[in-house]
């Protein structure tokens, strides 16, 4: 959600992560669902939003969530670079 022009986790999603973040299946499902979407035009803004969300979790009290957030940050940053290259190629 956007709150005061800042992207944040939806309160329901945040509550689930705090309550069940130590559950590997939950983390796997979050990864799957965050990676399935469709866009018209560049998908870079979507991934930049995801990056902000993962940055919120790198200091999470649950170790598994912190590890997941750091892994997803690395993946998302690589994806942003790849998508930017694809955008450049597409719009040449």
PDB file of C-alpha atoms in Angstrom:
ATOM      1  CA  UNK A   1       0.000   0.000   0.000  1.00  0.00           C
ATOM      2  CA  UNK A   2       1.015   3.633  -0.387  1.00  0.00           C
ATOM      3  CA  UNK A   3       0.880   5.706   2.732  1.00  0.00           C
ATOM      4  CA  UNK A   4       2.045   9.328   2.627  1.00  0.00           C
ATOM      5  CA  UNK A   5       3.763   8.565  -0.692  1.00  0.00           C
ATOM      6  CA  UNK A   6       5.704   5.699   0.905  1.00  0.00           C
ATOM      7  CA  UNK A   7       5.290   2.065  -0.102  1.00  0.00           C
ATOM      8  CA  UNK A   8       4.562  -0.265   2.815  1.00  0.00           C
ATOM      9  CA  UNK A   9       3.408  -3.817   3.372  1.00  0.00           C
ATOM     10  CA  UNK A  10      -0.331  -4.174   3.662  1.00  0.00           C
ATOM     11  CA  UNK A  11      -1.166  -4.615   7.375  1.00  0.00           C
ATOM     12  CA  UNK A  12      -2.602  -8.093   6.725  1.00  0.00           C
ATOM     13  CA  UNK A  13       0.520  -9.235   4.841  1.00  0.00           C
ATOM     14  CA  UNK A  14       2.760  -7.756   7.506  1.00  0.00           C
ATOM     15  CA  UNK A  15       0.814  -9.511  10.268  1.00  0.00           C
ATOM     16  CA  UNK A  16       1.113 -12.866   8.475  1.00  0.00           C
ATOM     17  CA  UNK A  17       4.860 -12.405   8.013  1.00  0.00           C
ATOM     18  CA  UNK A  18       5.312 -11.514  11.695  1.00  0.00           C
ATOM     19  CA  UNK A  19       3.134 -14.395  12.872  1.00  0.00           C
ATOM     20  CA  UNK A  20       4.235 -17.149  10.478  1.00  0.00           C
ATOM     21  CA  UNK A  21       7.534 -15.877   9.040  1.00  0.00           C
ATOM     22  CA  UNK A  22       9.426 -18.840  10.466  1.00  0.00           C
ATOM     23  CA  UNK A  23       7.360 -21.195   8.305  1.00  0.00           C
ATOM     24  CA  UNK A  24       9.323 -22.131   5.173  1.00  0.00           C
ATOM     25  CA  UNK A  25       6.144 -22.913   3.204  1.00  0.00           C
ATOM     26  CA  UNK A  26       4.813 -19.418   3.838  1.00  0.00           C
ATOM     27  CA  UNK A  27       8.053 -17.842   2.630  1.00  0.00           C
ATOM     28  CA  UNK A  28       7.997 -20.055  -0.473  1.00  0.00           C
ATOM     29  CA  UNK A  29       4.402 -19.054  -1.218  1.00  0.00           C
ATOM     30  CA  UNK A  30       5.197 -15.369  -0.792  1.00  0.00           C
ATOM     31  CA  UNK A  31       8.076 -15.721  -3.241  1.00  0.00           C
ATOM     32  CA  UNK A  32       5.852 -17.443  -5.773  1.00  0.00           C
ATOM     33  CA  UNK A  33       3.047 -14.932  -5.550  1.00  0.00           C
ATOM     34  CA  UNK A  34       5.275 -11.877  -5.595  1.00  0.00           C
ATOM     35  CA  UNK A  35       6.843 -13.153  -8.791  1.00  0.00           C
ATOM     36  CA  UNK A  36       3.615 -13.754 -10.688  1.00  0.00           C
ATOM     37  CA  UNK A  37       2.095 -10.676 -12.247  1.00  0.00           C
ATOM     38  CA  UNK A  38       1.471  -9.067 -15.584  1.00  0.00           C
ATOM     39  CA  UNK A  39       2.369  -5.586 -16.735  1.00  0.00           C
ATOM     40  CA  UNK A  40       1.810  -3.279 -19.627  1.00  0.00           C
ATOM     41  CA  UNK A  41       5.006  -1.430 -20.390  1.00  0.00           C
ATOM     42  CA  UNK A  42       8.058  -1.619 -18.193  1.00  0.00           C
ATOM     43  CA  UNK A  43       7.983  -3.851 -15.132  1.00  0.00           C
ATOM     44  CA  UNK A  44      10.862  -1.932 -13.519  1.00  0.00           C
ATOM     45  CA  UNK A  45       8.552   0.202 -11.321  1.00  0.00           C
ATOM     46  CA  UNK A  46       6.910  -2.955  -9.960  1.00  0.00           C
ATOM     47  CA  UNK A  47      10.277  -4.453  -9.029  1.00  0.00           C
ATOM     48  CA  UNK A  48      11.422  -1.172  -7.485  1.00  0.00           C
ATOM     49  CA  UNK A  49       8.340  -1.304  -5.262  1.00  0.00           C
ATOM     50  CA  UNK A  50       9.146  -4.878  -4.288  1.00  0.00           C
ATOM     51  CA  UNK A  51      12.700  -3.833  -3.487  1.00  0.00           C
ATOM     52  CA  UNK A  52      11.407  -1.223  -1.026  1.00  0.00           C
ATOM     53  CA  UNK A  53       9.245  -3.858   0.644  1.00  0.00           C
ATOM     54  CA  UNK A  54      12.144  -6.285   1.024  1.00  0.00           C
ATOM     55  CA  UNK A  55      14.325  -3.510   2.446  1.00  0.00           C
ATOM     56  CA  UNK A  56      11.774  -3.130   5.245  1.00  0.00           C
ATOM     57  CA  UNK A  57      12.340  -6.760   6.241  1.00  0.00           C
ATOM     58  CA  UNK A  58      16.148  -6.937   6.388  1.00  0.00           C
ATOM     59  CA  UNK A  59      16.039  -6.119  10.113  1.00  0.00           C
ATOM     60  CA  UNK A  60      13.051  -8.361  10.863  1.00  0.00           C
ATOM     61  CA  UNK A  61      13.204 -10.187  14.231  1.00  0.00           C
ATOM     62  CA  UNK A  62      12.701 -13.608  12.567  1.00  0.00           C
ATOM     63  CA  UNK A  63      15.954 -14.932  11.115  1.00  0.00           C
ATOM     64  CA  UNK A  64      14.254 -16.793   8.251  1.00  0.00           C
ATOM     65  CA  UNK A  65      12.462 -13.602   7.158  1.00  0.00           C
ATOM     66  CA  UNK A  66      15.715 -11.612   7.235  1.00  0.00           C
ATOM     67  CA  UNK A  67      17.475 -14.250   5.131  1.00  0.00           C
ATOM     68  CA  UNK A  68      14.589 -14.372   2.673  1.00  0.00           C
ATOM     69  CA  UNK A  69      14.446 -10.578   2.401  1.00  0.00           C
ATOM     70  CA  UNK A  70      18.179 -10.378   1.697  1.00  0.00           C
ATOM     71  CA  UNK A  71      17.991 -13.121  -0.931  1.00  0.00           C
ATOM     72  CA  UNK A  72      15.003 -11.453  -2.560  1.00  0.00           C
ATOM     73  CA  UNK A  73      16.781  -8.088  -2.547  1.00  0.00           C
ATOM     74  CA  UNK A  74      19.701  -9.546  -4.481  1.00  0.00           C
ATOM     75  CA  UNK A  75      17.329 -11.274  -6.900  1.00  0.00           C
ATOM     76  CA  UNK A  76      15.202  -8.150  -7.341  1.00  0.00           C
ATOM     77  CA  UNK A  77      18.197  -5.907  -7.988  1.00  0.00           C
ATOM     78  CA  UNK A  78      19.417  -8.309 -10.694  1.00  0.00           C
ATOM     79  CA  UNK A  79      15.922  -8.437 -12.152  1.00  0.00           C
ATOM     80  CA  UNK A  80      15.720  -4.637 -12.286  1.00  0.00           C
ATOM     81  CA  UNK A  81      19.015  -4.502 -14.196  1.00  0.00           C
ATOM     82  CA  UNK A  82      17.820  -7.178 -16.625  1.00  0.00           C
ATOM     83  CA  UNK A  83      14.450  -5.491 -17.135  1.00  0.00           C
ATOM     84  CA  UNK A  84      16.112  -2.131 -17.790  1.00  0.00           C
ATOM     85  CA  UNK A  85      18.253  -3.750 -20.484  1.00  0.00           C
ATOM     86  CA  UNK A  86      15.144  -5.375 -21.974  1.00  0.00           C
ATOM     87  CA  UNK A  87      13.366  -2.001 -21.918  1.00  0.00           C
ATOM     88  CA  UNK A  88      16.292  -0.325 -23.702  1.00  0.00           C
ATOM     89  CA  UNK A  89      16.319  -3.051 -26.337  1.00  0.00           C
ATOM     90  CA  UNK A  90      12.556  -2.893 -26.788  1.00  0.00           C
ATOM     91  CA  UNK A  91      12.441   0.873 -27.196  1.00  0.00           C
ATOM     92  CA  UNK A  92      15.509   1.323 -29.465  1.00  0.00           C
TER      93      UNK A  92
END
